[in-house]
Structure formats: C-alpha cells, structure tokens
C-alpha cells in the first residue's frame, strides 16, 4: 500500500505538500533579532530618530515632487488612476494615529519640530514594517490615495496639504495644526468630550473648547481686533448639541481647524514681513546675518521681560540643530530665513508686540515715508548723540553703530519699514540709557541720605560697646 501511495500523481503530491506545515529553522541572520511592534510605548515615545529621518528626506521629496508633476499632466493623471492607492476609509482610520504619534514625538524631542509630516510618515512605515521597499511602497500608496480622495473629505485634504501634494503647508504650520488638534481631542480641557468615530468624515468638539483653543494658541499671535473677530466667527460656526451635554454647543473639528489655518496663514505672511524688517533693523553691522550678541540685544529691547542673551542662545541652539548648513555658510551667524523660522517657532516678537513697540507710520508712498523719517531723526539726533557720549562704553558703541546703520538705510531709501524700526530701537535704547544714568546719578545722593539717617539714629540711642562681631 505504501508503494501504491508513492505512485500518486504529481498534483496530489503538490497539494499534500502545501497542506504540510513545515518548521523552518532560523537562519544566522535571524538569530538574536527581536520584533517590536510600532505601537509599543517605547517606540511611541521615542518616535524614531531625527538624524535617520532627515537622511530619508531625499526619497520623500522625490515622491512628492513626482506626484505634483503627474497631477498636472494628462498622461500622469491616467497613470495615477491605475495605481494602487489607500482607500478613503483606510486614510481616515490612520490619520488619527499618525497625528498622535507625530504630536507625541514633537513633545518628547524638540528636534522633531523640524521634521515634516511626509518625512515622519515614511519613517513611521519603516518602523512598522521593518523593510525599506515595503515601507516606501506603503508611503507612495498613501500619497496617491490622499491625492485621489482629497476632494471628497476635508480631513484628507488637510492631510494632503501636510504631505505637500496639495497646497503645501510649511513645517511651522504643520506643528501648529497638530497642537490645535491635540488640544481639541484632549479630554482634560474645558468642555465635555464628544465620542467620535475615527473613520467618520465629520468629527465634533465642544464650542467652549474651541474658543479656549483659540485663546491659548492664537490670541498672542494676532492683533486684538483680529482675535475678537475670530471668536465671533467660531461662535457662529457652532451647532446645538443633540445630547445637550455641552451647553455651548458643538463644532466640526476640521472646519474649525481649516478656519484657524486660513486666519493664521494670512497673519503669518504679515509677521514674516515684519520680522524681515526687524532683522534688517537689528543687523547693525550690515553683514546680512545676526550674531548671538545682536539677537540678545534685540530680545532685551523688544521683550524686556525675557532674559535676552539666554533666550538668544536658546534660539541659536535650535538653529544650529535644525539649520546647521545655513549657519555654516554665514560663519555661524543667523541668516534672515533662519531668523524668521526660529522666531516664529519660539513665538518671539509677536505681531502685536512689534506693532505696539515699533510703530511704523502707514504710508503707501515710500518717498514721503522716508522724508518723514529723516525729519524725525534730525529732530532727535543731537539729544541721542549727547546721551550716548555720557553712556558706558558698551552702550555708547551700540548706539553709535545703530545710528550709523539708520543713516545707511536712509541713504539707500529701499525699506522704509526697516528704517522706521531702526529709529524706534534707537529711541527705546536711549530711554533705557537715560534711566540708567539717572539712577547712577541718584545713587550717591541716596547713599548719603541713608548714611545721615543712620547717624541720627545712632546719636539718639546709646549704643553698646562694639564687639568683634559687630565691628
């Protein structure tokens, strides 16, 4: 019978072999290897390695650039239509996990603030699958799926913007969006949390929490009139809560976040313009870059409640960590692009603060603005120079350098806003010097008065014989 079984057909043998579960001994390459789930707390907290992610940035940029080219081409659209892509439900299901992981990585390691969402997603799949080809394939499928379905869902459209394949958001806006999203989803904040399905296109949050989110994350970044207008619009976007749990009502999370992005992006353009002018005003030696000393002086003038040089050193450390190549090209100093990026990240020099302390007259005619500035400088020049002659050497050198820089800006007649800011910085610095000089002149008089008062007190009372300790 065994001989008869050996004469079975080849097809039956193949089927029998497929049904056999064979045990494969581990190869030398597999020995000692442990598999770790990406959802493990250690991996979630670590969030990958910043240096490893930046090395993979070339592949991510290549994929995004290629998809943008194909999107605008007829043949490319046909090719994209045939490609395998993540479905709408798959994308909606993964968005929450991706946002959660990236936001936790930003909190645990500040270096991730300089990593884009596209780079982080690619690294996410690398840790999840452990194979480079599979991770890159999954990343491309997600990008293609987001491109195909971004018109069907606002959640996916914003995610496509974060990936850079549709109206790209810069890294600063991506991090700000994630901070807002995390605030709305946190159950520890104001309002009763609303349960949301991860795969649902529309998700809800309490209106009271949305208003608190705007107060914390937007009120100091925009002028007060803009902030009050934002709060009115948020209240108008609210809808009644069907369960009547939140008396303030509920609001669609994605519509609220999209509205906040639009509002802040408009203000961000104005902020970048103000920061550029402020940079030009603070660059006293005119070399096109800011040193730690120049940035520290600027921090002390604009934000006196901050420890100027310490805050400046923090900004320089962040710039050296994330923009080492740009700083090396400028001899270790900070160029204007890096200054704008880091200043916005640290929320220094807010538009409201700049508008309040460095008032620039609004004028569409540059020539009239320069003429007004020139007259204002001539009216104050003598008093400021006289004050500088009495100031300590360091303050004198700083005032003289800034006044020379102002005269250069007046001679160039190109950026009136920067020249006005330079004059305002001179005015603030001269007031501080005048106050320091007044205190220095008053201190001897105060010391004599205190000494006389002590003598009168000693004469009125019969003091005991002096001991060694009192002497």
mmCIF file of N, CA, C and O in Angstrom, residues 85-124:
data_model
loop_
_atom_site.group_PDB
_atom_site.id
_atom_site.type_symbol
_atom_site.label_atom_id
_atom_site.label_comp_id
_atom_site.label_asym_id
_atom_site.label_seq_id
_atom_site.Cartn_x
_atom_site.Cartn_y
_atom_site.Cartn_z
ATOM 1 N N UNK A 85 -3.750 52.459 -4.492
ATOM 2 C CA UNK A 85 -3.752 53.568 -3.533
ATOM 3 C C UNK A 85 -4.563 53.189 -2.308
ATOM 4 O O UNK A 85 -5.417 52.297 -2.341
ATOM 5 N N UNK A 86 -4.282 53.891 -1.209
ATOM 6 C CA UNK A 86 -5.058 53.696 0.015
ATOM 7 C C UNK A 86 -6.475 54.212 -0.197
ATOM 8 O O UNK A 86 -6.683 55.262 -0.810
ATOM 9 N N UNK A 87 -7.441 53.472 0.296
ATOM 10 C CA UNK A 87 -8.830 53.894 0.158
ATOM 11 C C UNK A 87 -9.147 55.021 1.135
ATOM 12 O O UNK A 87 -8.372 55.319 2.051
ATOM 13 N N UNK A 88 -10.291 55.616 0.924
ATOM 14 C CA UNK A 88 -10.724 56.708 1.791
ATOM 15 C C UNK A 88 -10.875 56.258 3.228
ATOM 16 O O UNK A 88 -10.439 56.951 4.174
ATOM 17 N N UNK A 89 -11.462 55.096 3.451
ATOM 18 C CA UNK A 89 -11.654 54.576 4.801
ATOM 19 C C UNK A 89 -10.322 54.267 5.476
ATOM 20 O O UNK A 89 -10.141 54.524 6.671
ATOM 21 N N UNK A 90 -9.367 53.732 4.715
ATOM 22 C CA UNK A 90 -8.051 53.436 5.266
ATOM 23 C C UNK A 90 -7.346 54.714 5.713
ATOM 24 O O UNK A 90 -6.727 54.766 6.782
ATOM 25 N N UNK A 91 -7.457 55.749 4.890
ATOM 26 C CA UNK A 91 -6.817 57.013 5.238
ATOM 27 C C UNK A 91 -7.430 57.627 6.491
ATOM 28 O O UNK A 91 -6.725 58.068 7.403
ATOM 29 N N UNK A 92 -8.767 57.660 6.537
ATOM 30 C CA UNK A 92 -9.431 58.246 7.701
ATOM 31 C C UNK A 92 -9.091 57.480 8.982
ATOM 32 O O UNK A 92 -8.975 58.079 10.061
ATOM 33 N N UNK A 93 -8.917 56.175 8.846
ATOM 34 C CA UNK A 93 -8.603 55.365 10.018
ATOM 35 C C UNK A 93 -7.195 55.627 10.529
ATOM 36 O O UNK A 93 -6.933 55.592 11.743
ATOM 37 N N UNK A 94 -6.242 55.907 9.610
ATOM 38 C CA UNK A 94 -4.847 56.071 10.009
ATOM 39 C C UNK A 94 -4.487 57.498 10.390
ATOM 40 O O UNK A 94 -3.462 57.724 11.039
ATOM 41 N N UNK A 95 -5.301 58.464 9.997
ATOM 42 C CA UNK A 95 -4.945 59.859 10.254
ATOM 43 C C UNK A 95 -4.758 60.133 11.738
ATOM 44 O O UNK A 95 -3.784 60.782 12.151
ATOM 45 N N UNK A 96 -5.712 59.665 12.555
ATOM 46 C CA UNK A 96 -5.636 59.926 13.982
ATOM 47 C C UNK A 96 -4.366 59.376 14.620
ATOM 48 O O UNK A 96 -3.716 60.046 15.427
ATOM 49 N N UNK A 97 -3.983 58.138 14.239
ATOM 50 C CA UNK A 97 -2.773 57.531 14.781
ATOM 51 C C UNK A 97 -1.520 58.288 14.346
ATOM 52 O O UNK A 97 -0.602 58.512 15.141
ATOM 53 N N UNK A 98 -1.488 58.705 13.086
ATOM 54 C CA UNK A 98 -0.330 59.449 12.589
ATOM 55 C C UNK A 98 -0.191 60.783 13.301
ATOM 56 O O UNK A 98 0.916 61.181 13.704
ATOM 57 N N UNK A 99 -1.299 61.498 13.465
ATOM 58 C CA UNK A 99 -1.260 62.787 14.161
ATOM 59 C C UNK A 99 -0.820 62.599 15.610
ATOM 60 O O UNK A 99 -0.041 63.391 16.145
ATOM 61 N N UNK A 100 -1.333 61.559 16.253
ATOM 62 C CA UNK A 100 -0.991 61.306 17.650
ATOM 63 C C UNK A 100 0.499 61.008 17.806
ATOM 64 O O UNK A 100 1.164 61.551 18.693
ATOM 65 N N UNK A 101 1.039 60.160 16.934
ATOM 66 C CA UNK A 101 2.451 59.800 17.012
ATOM 67 C C UNK A 101 3.340 61.016 16.759
ATOM 68 O O UNK A 101 4.322 61.238 17.473
ATOM 69 N N UNK A 102 3.016 61.799 15.742
ATOM 70 C CA UNK A 102 3.846 62.968 15.411
ATOM 71 C C UNK A 102 3.790 64.007 16.525
ATOM 72 O O UNK A 102 4.814 64.604 16.897
ATOM 73 N N UNK A 103 2.619 64.238 17.086
ATOM 74 C CA UNK A 103 2.493 65.233 18.148
ATOM 75 C C UNK A 103 3.245 64.801 19.405
ATOM 76 O O UNK A 103 3.901 65.609 20.063
ATOM 77 N N UNK A 104 3.178 63.500 19.743
ATOM 78 C CA UNK A 104 3.933 62.990 20.889
ATOM 79 C C UNK A 104 5.437 63.102 20.649
ATOM 80 O O UNK A 104 6.202 63.403 21.578
ATOM 81 N N UNK A 105 5.862 62.855 19.415
ATOM 82 C CA UNK A 105 7.287 62.985 19.097
ATOM 83 C C UNK A 105 7.735 64.440 19.242
ATOM 84 O O UNK A 105 8.837 64.717 19.727
ATOM 85 N N UNK A 106 6.901 65.393 18.843
ATOM 86 C CA UNK A 106 7.233 66.811 18.999
ATOM 87 C C UNK A 106 7.402 67.181 20.468
ATOM 88 O O UNK A 106 8.275 67.983 20.822
ATOM 89 N N UNK A 107 6.553 66.603 21.325
ATOM 90 C CA UNK A 107 6.634 66.916 22.751
ATOM 91 C C UNK A 107 7.858 66.275 23.394
ATOM 92 O O UNK A 107 8.521 66.900 24.232
ATOM 93 N N UNK A 108 8.157 65.037 23.009
ATOM 94 C CA UNK A 108 9.256 64.314 23.643
ATOM 95 C C UNK A 108 10.624 64.819 23.191
ATOM 96 O O UNK A 108 11.551 64.907 23.983
ATOM 97 N N UNK A 109 10.730 65.177 21.918
ATOM 98 C CA UNK A 109 12.017 65.592 21.363
ATOM 99 C C UNK A 109 11.805 66.827 20.494
ATOM 100 O O UNK A 109 11.191 66.739 19.432
ATOM 101 N N UNK A 110 12.281 68.014 20.931
ATOM 102 C CA UNK A 110 12.080 69.235 20.128
ATOM 103 C C UNK A 110 12.683 69.149 18.737
ATOM 104 O O UNK A 110 12.300 69.920 17.853
ATOM 105 N N UNK A 111 13.610 68.224 18.518
ATOM 106 C CA UNK A 111 14.189 68.083 17.186
ATOM 107 C C UNK A 111 13.169 67.701 16.130
ATOM 108 O O UNK A 111 13.347 68.000 14.943
ATOM 109 N N UNK A 112 12.066 67.055 16.540
ATOM 110 C CA UNK A 112 11.040 66.655 15.582
ATOM 111 C C UNK A 112 10.213 67.829 15.090
ATOM 112 O O UNK A 112 9.440 67.685 14.148
ATOM 113 N N UNK A 113 10.348 68.993 15.730
ATOM 114 C CA UNK A 113 9.644 70.178 15.233
ATOM 115 C C UNK A 113 10.156 70.583 13.856
ATOM 116 O O UNK A 113 9.448 71.270 13.119
ATOM 117 N N UNK A 114 11.359 70.172 13.509
ATOM 118 C CA UNK A 114 11.903 70.472 12.196
ATOM 119 C C UNK A 114 11.703 69.368 11.175
ATOM 120 O O UNK A 114 12.236 69.450 10.062
ATOM 121 N N UNK A 115 10.934 68.328 11.534
ATOM 122 C CA UNK A 115 10.660 67.201 10.623
ATOM 123 C C UNK A 115 9.258 67.378 10.038
ATOM 124 O O UNK A 115 8.296 67.582 10.769
ATOM 125 N N UNK A 116 9.158 67.303 8.726
ATOM 126 C CA UNK A 116 7.857 67.466 8.081
ATOM 127 C C UNK A 116 7.002 66.219 8.292
ATOM 128 O O UNK A 116 7.498 65.144 8.637
ATOM 129 N N UNK A 117 5.700 66.369 8.042
ATOM 130 C CA UNK A 117 4.767 65.259 8.209
ATOM 131 C C UNK A 117 5.076 64.146 7.214
ATOM 132 O O UNK A 117 4.997 62.952 7.554
ATOM 133 N N UNK A 118 5.438 64.499 5.985
ATOM 134 C CA UNK A 118 5.745 63.479 4.974
ATOM 135 C C UNK A 118 6.950 62.650 5.389
ATOM 136 O O UNK A 118 6.955 61.419 5.253
ATOM 137 N N UNK A 119 7.992 63.305 5.901
ATOM 138 C CA UNK A 119 9.173 62.571 6.350
ATOM 139 C C UNK A 119 8.836 61.659 7.526
ATOM 140 O O UNK A 119 9.323 60.533 7.605
ATOM 141 N N UNK A 120 7.984 62.148 8.423
ATOM 142 C CA UNK A 120 7.644 61.341 9.596
ATOM 143 C C UNK A 120 6.793 60.131 9.203
ATOM 144 O O UNK A 120 6.967 59.040 9.764
ATOM 145 N N UNK A 121 5.871 60.309 8.255
ATOM 146 C CA UNK A 121 5.028 59.184 7.821
ATOM 147 C C UNK A 121 5.881 58.096 7.184
ATOM 148 O O UNK A 121 5.678 56.903 7.430
ATOM 149 N N UNK A 122 6.854 58.488 6.367
ATOM 150 C CA UNK A 122 7.737 57.497 5.752
ATOM 151 C C UNK A 122 8.516 56.733 6.820
ATOM 152 O O UNK A 122 8.662 55.501 6.743
ATOM 153 N N UNK A 123 9.014 57.438 7.837
ATOM 154 C CA UNK A 123 9.727 56.764 8.917
ATOM 155 C C UNK A 123 8.790 55.897 9.758
ATOM 156 O O UNK A 123 9.186 54.857 10.277
ATOM 157 N N UNK A 124 7.538 56.345 9.894
ATOM 158 C CA UNK A 124 6.519 55.572 10.624
ATOM 159 C C UNK A 124 6.345 54.186 9.994
ATOM 160 O O UNK A 124 6.343 53.163 10.683
#
